[in-house]
Short mmCIF file of C-alpha atoms in Angstrom, two decimals:
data_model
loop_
_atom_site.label_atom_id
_atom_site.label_comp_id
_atom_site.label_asym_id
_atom_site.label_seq_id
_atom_site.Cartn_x
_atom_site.Cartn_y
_atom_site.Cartn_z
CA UNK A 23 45.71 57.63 61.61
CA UNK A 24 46.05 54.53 62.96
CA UNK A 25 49.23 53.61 62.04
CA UNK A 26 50.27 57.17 64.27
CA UNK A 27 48.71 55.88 66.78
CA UNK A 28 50.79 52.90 67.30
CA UNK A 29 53.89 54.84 66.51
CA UNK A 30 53.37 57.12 69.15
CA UNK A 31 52.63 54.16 71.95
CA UNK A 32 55.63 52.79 70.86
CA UNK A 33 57.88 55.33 71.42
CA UNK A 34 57.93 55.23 74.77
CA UNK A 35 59.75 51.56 74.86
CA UNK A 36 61.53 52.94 71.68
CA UNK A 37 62.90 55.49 73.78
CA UNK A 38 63.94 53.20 76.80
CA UNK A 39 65.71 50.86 74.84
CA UNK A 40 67.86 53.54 73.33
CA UNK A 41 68.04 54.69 76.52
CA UNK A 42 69.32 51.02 77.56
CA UNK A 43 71.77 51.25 74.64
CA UNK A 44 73.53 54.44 75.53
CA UNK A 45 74.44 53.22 78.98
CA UNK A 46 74.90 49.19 77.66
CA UNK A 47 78.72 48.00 79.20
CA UNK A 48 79.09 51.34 80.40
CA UNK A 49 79.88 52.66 83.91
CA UNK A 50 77.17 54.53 85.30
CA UNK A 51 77.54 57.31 87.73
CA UNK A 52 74.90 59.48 88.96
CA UNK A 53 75.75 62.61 90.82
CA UNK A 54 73.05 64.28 93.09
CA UNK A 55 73.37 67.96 91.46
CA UNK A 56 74.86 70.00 89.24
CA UNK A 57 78.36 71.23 90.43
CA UNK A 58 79.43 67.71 90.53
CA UNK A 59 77.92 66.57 87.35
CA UNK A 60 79.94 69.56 85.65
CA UNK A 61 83.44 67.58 87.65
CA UNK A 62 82.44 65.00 86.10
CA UNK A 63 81.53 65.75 82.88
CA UNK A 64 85.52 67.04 83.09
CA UNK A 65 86.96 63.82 85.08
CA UNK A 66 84.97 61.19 82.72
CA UNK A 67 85.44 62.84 79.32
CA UNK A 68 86.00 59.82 76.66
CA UNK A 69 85.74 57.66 79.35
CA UNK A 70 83.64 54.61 78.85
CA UNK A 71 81.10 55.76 81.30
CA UNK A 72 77.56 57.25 81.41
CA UNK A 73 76.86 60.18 83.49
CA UNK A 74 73.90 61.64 84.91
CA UNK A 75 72.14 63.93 87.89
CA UNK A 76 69.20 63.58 89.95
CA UNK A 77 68.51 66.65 91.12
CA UNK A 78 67.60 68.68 88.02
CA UNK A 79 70.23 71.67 86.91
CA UNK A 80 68.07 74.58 87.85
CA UNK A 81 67.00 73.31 91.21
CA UNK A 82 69.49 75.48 93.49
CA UNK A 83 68.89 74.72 96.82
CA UNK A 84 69.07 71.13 97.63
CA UNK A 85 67.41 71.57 101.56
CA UNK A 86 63.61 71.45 100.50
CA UNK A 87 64.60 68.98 97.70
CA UNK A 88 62.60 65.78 97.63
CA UNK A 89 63.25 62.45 95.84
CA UNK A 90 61.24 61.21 92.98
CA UNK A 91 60.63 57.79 91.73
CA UNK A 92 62.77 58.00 89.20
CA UNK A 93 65.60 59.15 91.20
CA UNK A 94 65.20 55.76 92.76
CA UNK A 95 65.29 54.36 90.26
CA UNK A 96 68.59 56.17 88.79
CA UNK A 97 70.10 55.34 92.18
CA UNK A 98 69.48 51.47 91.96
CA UNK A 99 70.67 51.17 88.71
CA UNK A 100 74.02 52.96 89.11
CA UNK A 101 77.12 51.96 89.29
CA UNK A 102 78.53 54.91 91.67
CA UNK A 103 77.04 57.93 92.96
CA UNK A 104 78.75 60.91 93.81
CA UNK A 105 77.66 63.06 96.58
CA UNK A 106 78.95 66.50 97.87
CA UNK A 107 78.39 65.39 101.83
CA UNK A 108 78.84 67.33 104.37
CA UNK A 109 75.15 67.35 105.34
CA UNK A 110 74.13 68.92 101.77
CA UNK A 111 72.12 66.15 100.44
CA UNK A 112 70.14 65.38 104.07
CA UNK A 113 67.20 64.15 101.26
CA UNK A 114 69.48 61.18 100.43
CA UNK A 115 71.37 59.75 103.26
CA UNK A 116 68.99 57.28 104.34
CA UNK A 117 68.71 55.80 100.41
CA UNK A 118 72.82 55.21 100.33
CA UNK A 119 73.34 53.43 103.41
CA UNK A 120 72.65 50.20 100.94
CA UNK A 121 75.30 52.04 98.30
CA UNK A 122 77.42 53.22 100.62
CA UNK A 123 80.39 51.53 99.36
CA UNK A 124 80.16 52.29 96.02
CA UNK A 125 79.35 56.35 96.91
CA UNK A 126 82.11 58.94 96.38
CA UNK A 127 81.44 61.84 98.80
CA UNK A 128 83.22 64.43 97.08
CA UNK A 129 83.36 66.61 100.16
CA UNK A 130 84.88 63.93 102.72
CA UNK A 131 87.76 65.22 105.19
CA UNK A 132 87.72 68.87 104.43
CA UNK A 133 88.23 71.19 106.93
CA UNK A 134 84.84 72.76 107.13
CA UNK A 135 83.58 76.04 108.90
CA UNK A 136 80.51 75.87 110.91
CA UNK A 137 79.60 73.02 109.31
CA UNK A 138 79.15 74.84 105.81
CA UNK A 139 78.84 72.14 102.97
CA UNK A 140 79.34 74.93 100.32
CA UNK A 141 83.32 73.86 99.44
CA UNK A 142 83.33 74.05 95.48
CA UNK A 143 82.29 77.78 95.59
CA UNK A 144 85.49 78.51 96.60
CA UNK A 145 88.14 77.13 94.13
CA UNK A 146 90.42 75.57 96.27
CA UNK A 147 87.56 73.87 97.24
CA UNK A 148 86.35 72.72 93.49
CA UNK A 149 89.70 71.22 93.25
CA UNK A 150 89.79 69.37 96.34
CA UNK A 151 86.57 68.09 95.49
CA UNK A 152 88.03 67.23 91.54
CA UNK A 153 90.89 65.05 93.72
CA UNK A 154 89.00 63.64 96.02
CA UNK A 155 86.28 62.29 93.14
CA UNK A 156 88.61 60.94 90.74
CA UNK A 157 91.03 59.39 92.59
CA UNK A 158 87.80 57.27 94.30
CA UNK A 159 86.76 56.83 90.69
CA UNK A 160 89.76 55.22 89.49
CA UNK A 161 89.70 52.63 92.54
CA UNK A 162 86.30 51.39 91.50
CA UNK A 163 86.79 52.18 88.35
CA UNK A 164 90.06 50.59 87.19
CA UNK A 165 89.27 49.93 83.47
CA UNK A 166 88.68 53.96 83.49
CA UNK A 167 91.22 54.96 85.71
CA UNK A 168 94.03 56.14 83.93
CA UNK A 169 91.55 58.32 81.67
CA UNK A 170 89.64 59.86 84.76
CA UNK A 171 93.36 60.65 86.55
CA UNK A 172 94.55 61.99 82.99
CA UNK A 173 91.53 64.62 82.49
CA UNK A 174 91.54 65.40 86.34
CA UNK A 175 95.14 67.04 86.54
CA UNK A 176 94.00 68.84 82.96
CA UNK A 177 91.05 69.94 85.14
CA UNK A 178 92.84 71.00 88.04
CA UNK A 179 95.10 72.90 85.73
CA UNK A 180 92.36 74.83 84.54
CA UNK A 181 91.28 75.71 88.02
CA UNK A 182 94.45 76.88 89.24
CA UNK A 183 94.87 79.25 86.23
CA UNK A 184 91.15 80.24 87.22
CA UNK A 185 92.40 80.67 90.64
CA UNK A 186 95.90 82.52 89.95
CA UNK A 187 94.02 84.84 87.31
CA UNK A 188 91.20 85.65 90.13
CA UNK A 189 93.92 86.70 92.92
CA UNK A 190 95.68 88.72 90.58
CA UNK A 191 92.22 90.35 89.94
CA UNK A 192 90.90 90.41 93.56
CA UNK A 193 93.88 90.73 95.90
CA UNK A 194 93.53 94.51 95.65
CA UNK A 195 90.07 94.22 97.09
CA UNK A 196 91.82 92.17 100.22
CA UNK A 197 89.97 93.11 102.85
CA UNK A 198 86.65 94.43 101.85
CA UNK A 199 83.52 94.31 102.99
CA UNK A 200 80.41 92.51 101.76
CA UNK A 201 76.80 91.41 102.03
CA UNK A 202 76.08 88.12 100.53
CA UNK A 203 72.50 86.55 99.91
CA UNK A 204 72.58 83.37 102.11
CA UNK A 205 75.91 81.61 103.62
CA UNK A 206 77.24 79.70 100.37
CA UNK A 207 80.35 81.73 99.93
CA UNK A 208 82.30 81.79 103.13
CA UNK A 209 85.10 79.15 101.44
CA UNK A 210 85.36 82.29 98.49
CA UNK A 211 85.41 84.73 100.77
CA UNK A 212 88.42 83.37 102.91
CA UNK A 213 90.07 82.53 99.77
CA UNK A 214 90.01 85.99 98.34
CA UNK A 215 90.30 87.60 101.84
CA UNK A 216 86.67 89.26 101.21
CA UNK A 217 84.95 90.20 104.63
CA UNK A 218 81.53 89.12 104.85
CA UNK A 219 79.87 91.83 107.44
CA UNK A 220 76.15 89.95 107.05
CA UNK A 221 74.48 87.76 105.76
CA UNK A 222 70.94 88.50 103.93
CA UNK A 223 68.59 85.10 104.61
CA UNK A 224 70.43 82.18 106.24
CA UNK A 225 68.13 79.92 104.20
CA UNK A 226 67.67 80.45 100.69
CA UNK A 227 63.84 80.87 99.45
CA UNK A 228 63.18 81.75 103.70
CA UNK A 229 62.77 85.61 103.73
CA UNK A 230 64.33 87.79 106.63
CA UNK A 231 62.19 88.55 109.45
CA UNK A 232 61.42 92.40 109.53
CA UNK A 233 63.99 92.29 112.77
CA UNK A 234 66.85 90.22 110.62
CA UNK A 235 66.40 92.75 108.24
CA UNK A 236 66.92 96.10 110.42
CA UNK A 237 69.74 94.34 111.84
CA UNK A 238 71.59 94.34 108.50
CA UNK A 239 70.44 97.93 107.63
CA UNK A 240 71.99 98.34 111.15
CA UNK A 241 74.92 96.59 110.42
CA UNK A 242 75.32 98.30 106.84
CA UNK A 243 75.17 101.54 107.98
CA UNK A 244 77.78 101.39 110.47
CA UNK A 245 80.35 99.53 108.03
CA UNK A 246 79.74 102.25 105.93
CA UNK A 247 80.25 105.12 107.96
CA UNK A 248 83.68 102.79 109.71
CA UNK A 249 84.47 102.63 106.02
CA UNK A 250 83.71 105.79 104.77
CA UNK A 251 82.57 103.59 101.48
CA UNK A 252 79.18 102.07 100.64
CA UNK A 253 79.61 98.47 101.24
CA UNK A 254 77.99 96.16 97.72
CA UNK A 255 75.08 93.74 98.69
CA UNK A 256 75.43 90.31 96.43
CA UNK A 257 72.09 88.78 95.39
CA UNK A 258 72.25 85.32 93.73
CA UNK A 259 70.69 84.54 90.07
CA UNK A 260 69.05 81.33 91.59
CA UNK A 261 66.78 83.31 94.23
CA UNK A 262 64.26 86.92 94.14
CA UNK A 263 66.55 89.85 95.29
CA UNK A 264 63.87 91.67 97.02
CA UNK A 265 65.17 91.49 100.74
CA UNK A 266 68.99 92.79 98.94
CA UNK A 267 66.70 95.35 97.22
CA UNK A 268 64.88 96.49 100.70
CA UNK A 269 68.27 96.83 102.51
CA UNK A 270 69.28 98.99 99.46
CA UNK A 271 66.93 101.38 99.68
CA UNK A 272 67.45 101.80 103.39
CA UNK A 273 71.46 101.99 102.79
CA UNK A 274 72.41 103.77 99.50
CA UNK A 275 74.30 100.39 98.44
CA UNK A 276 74.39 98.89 95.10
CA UNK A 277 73.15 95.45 94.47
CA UNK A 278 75.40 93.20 92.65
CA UNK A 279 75.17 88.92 91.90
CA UNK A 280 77.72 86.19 92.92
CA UNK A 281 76.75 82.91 91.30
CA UNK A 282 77.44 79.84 93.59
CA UNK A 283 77.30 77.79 90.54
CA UNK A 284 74.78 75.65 91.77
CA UNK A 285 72.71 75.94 88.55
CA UNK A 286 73.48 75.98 85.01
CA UNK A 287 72.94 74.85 81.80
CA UNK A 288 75.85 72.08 81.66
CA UNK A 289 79.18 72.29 79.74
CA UNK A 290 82.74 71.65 80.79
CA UNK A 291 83.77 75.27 81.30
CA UNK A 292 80.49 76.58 82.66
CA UNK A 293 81.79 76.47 86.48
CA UNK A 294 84.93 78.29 85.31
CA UNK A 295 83.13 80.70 83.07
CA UNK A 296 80.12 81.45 86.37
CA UNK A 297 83.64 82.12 88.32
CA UNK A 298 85.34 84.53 85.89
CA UNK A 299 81.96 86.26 86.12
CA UNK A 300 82.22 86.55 89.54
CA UNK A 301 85.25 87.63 89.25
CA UNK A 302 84.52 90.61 86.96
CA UNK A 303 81.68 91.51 89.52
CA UNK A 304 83.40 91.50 92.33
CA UNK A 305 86.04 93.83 90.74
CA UNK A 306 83.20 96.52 89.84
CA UNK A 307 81.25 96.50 92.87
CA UNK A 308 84.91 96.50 95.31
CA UNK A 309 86.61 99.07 92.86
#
C-alpha cells in the first residue's frame, strides 16, 4: 500500500520530466487555438519542433476566453507563438508585447472587412494564413526551414484542390441567400459569392434581443417572398441553435450547420474534412 503511495506522488515529476524530454532541443511553438494548431500540425510535420495550444480545442469563441496559469507558463517557455491577430485574441495582447518579436501573427496585412478577424474560414484565407506562418517560421526557424516551406506548398496544394472542388460544387448556388449564426463567415461567403441577408447573434453565446430577433423574421420573410424560395438558416456545432430554431418556426426555413472550424478534435485533414462538410451542406440546403 505504501509502496502505491509513493508511486503515485511520484508521478507527477515522472510526468514533467517526460514532459521535459519530449520538447528537450526542440523548437517550441505554441499557438493560441485550434485552427492554427491544425496549420501547424501541417507546416511542422517531421520537423524538429514541439507544438502546442493554449486555448483548449473545444473552446470556440476566444472573446470571453481568459488566461490560465499555465498558459503563462506555456507562453514563457516557448520559443514562438503564433497568433491569428486581427483583434481575435484581445485576452493576449498585453502578455506578447515582451514576445513580440518572436510572435507570428498569422493574420497580419490582410485585407479585412469591418474589422472581421475570421480569415481561415474562408479558404483563401487558410492559405494566406499557411504563407504568412511558415514563411515567418523559417526566418526564426532556419534549422527547420526548408522542412516547414516543403510541407507548406504540400499544404497549400491541398487547399486549393479543397478550394477548386468547393467552386465547382457551389458556383451554382452564386448568389444565394443565407442566414448565418454569428459573423464568422463573411470571408466564405464572398468567396463562394453566398449572400448573407442576416445575421442571427453578433456575439456568439449572447442571445438576440426579442427586437433583433423580429427583425430577422422580418428580414426572412421578405427575402423569401423577393425570392419566391425559403431562404436556409446556418446554426454552428460550437453554440445552442435555439434563436435559428425560433426564427424557423416563425419563417418555414430549414435549419442547417456551417462549421467555422474553430473546434475539433486535431488531425491534419480535419480543417479540410469540416470544409468538405460544409460544402455538402451548403449544396443541400441551396439546391
Amino acid at each position: 500500500m505504501i509502496r502505491k503511495i509513493l508511486m503515485i506522488l511520484a508521478l507527477p515529476v515522472f510526468l514533467s520530466s517526460c514532459s521535459k524530454k519530449a520538447t528537450q532541443g526542440k523548437t517550441t511553438i505554441t499557438a493560441s487555438f485550434y485552427p492554427l494548431f491544425v496549420m501547424l500540425e501541417n507546416i511542422c510535420d517531421g520537423a524538429d519542433a514541439h507544438i502546442s495550444m493554449l486555448a483548449p480545442s473545444d473552446t470556440g469563441c476566444l472573446h470571453d476566453y481568459q488566461l490560465t496559469t499555465k498558459d503563462m507558463q506555456a507562453i514563457s517557455k516557448s520559443d514562438i507563438i503564433v497568433v491569428n491577430g486581427l483583434g481575435m485574441e484581445d485576452f493576449i495582447d498585453k502578455v506578447l508585447e515582451e514576445k513580440k518579436d518572436s510572435t507570428i501573427v498569422a493574420g497580419e496585412g490582410f485585407l479585412t472587412v469591418d474589422d472581421n478577424p475570421h480569415i481561415w474560414v474562408s479558404i483563401a484565407g487558410a492559405i494566406y494564413e499557411v504563407r504568412n506562418i511558415a514563411d515567418r517560421l523559417c526566418e526564426l526557424d532556419a534549422k527547420n526551414a526548408e522542412i516547414y516551406s516543403k510541407n507548406a506548398e504540400s499544404y497549400i496544394e491541398k487547399l486549393q484542390n479543397l478550394q477548386e472542388e468547393m467552386h465547382d460544387s457551389l458556383d451554382k448556388a452564386a448568389g444565394s441567400k443565407i442566414i448565418t449564426f454569428h459573423e464568422a463567415f463573411p470571408y466564405f461567403a464572398a468567396e463562394f459569392n453566398l449572400d448573407i441577408a442576416s445575421v442571427i447573434e453578433r456575439e456568439p453565446g449572447t442571445a438576440p434581443s426579442p427586437k433583433e430577433l423580429s427583425d430577422t423574421v422580418a428580414v426572412l420573410k421578405e427575402a423569401n417572398e423577393k425570392t419566391g424560395r425559403t431562404i436556409p438558416l446556418f446554426a454552428e456545432p460550437q453554440y445552442s441553435g435555439a434563436s435559428a430554431k425560433i426564427i424557423a418556426s416563425e419563417t418555414g426555413s430549414e435549419v442547417y450547420e456551417l462549421d467555422p472550424a474553430v473546434t475539433g478534435n486535431g488531425g491534419k485533414d480535419s480543417y479540410i474534412e469540416a470544409m468538405r462538410k460544409n460544402m455538402m451542406t451548403l449544396k443541400e440546403a441551396l439546391q
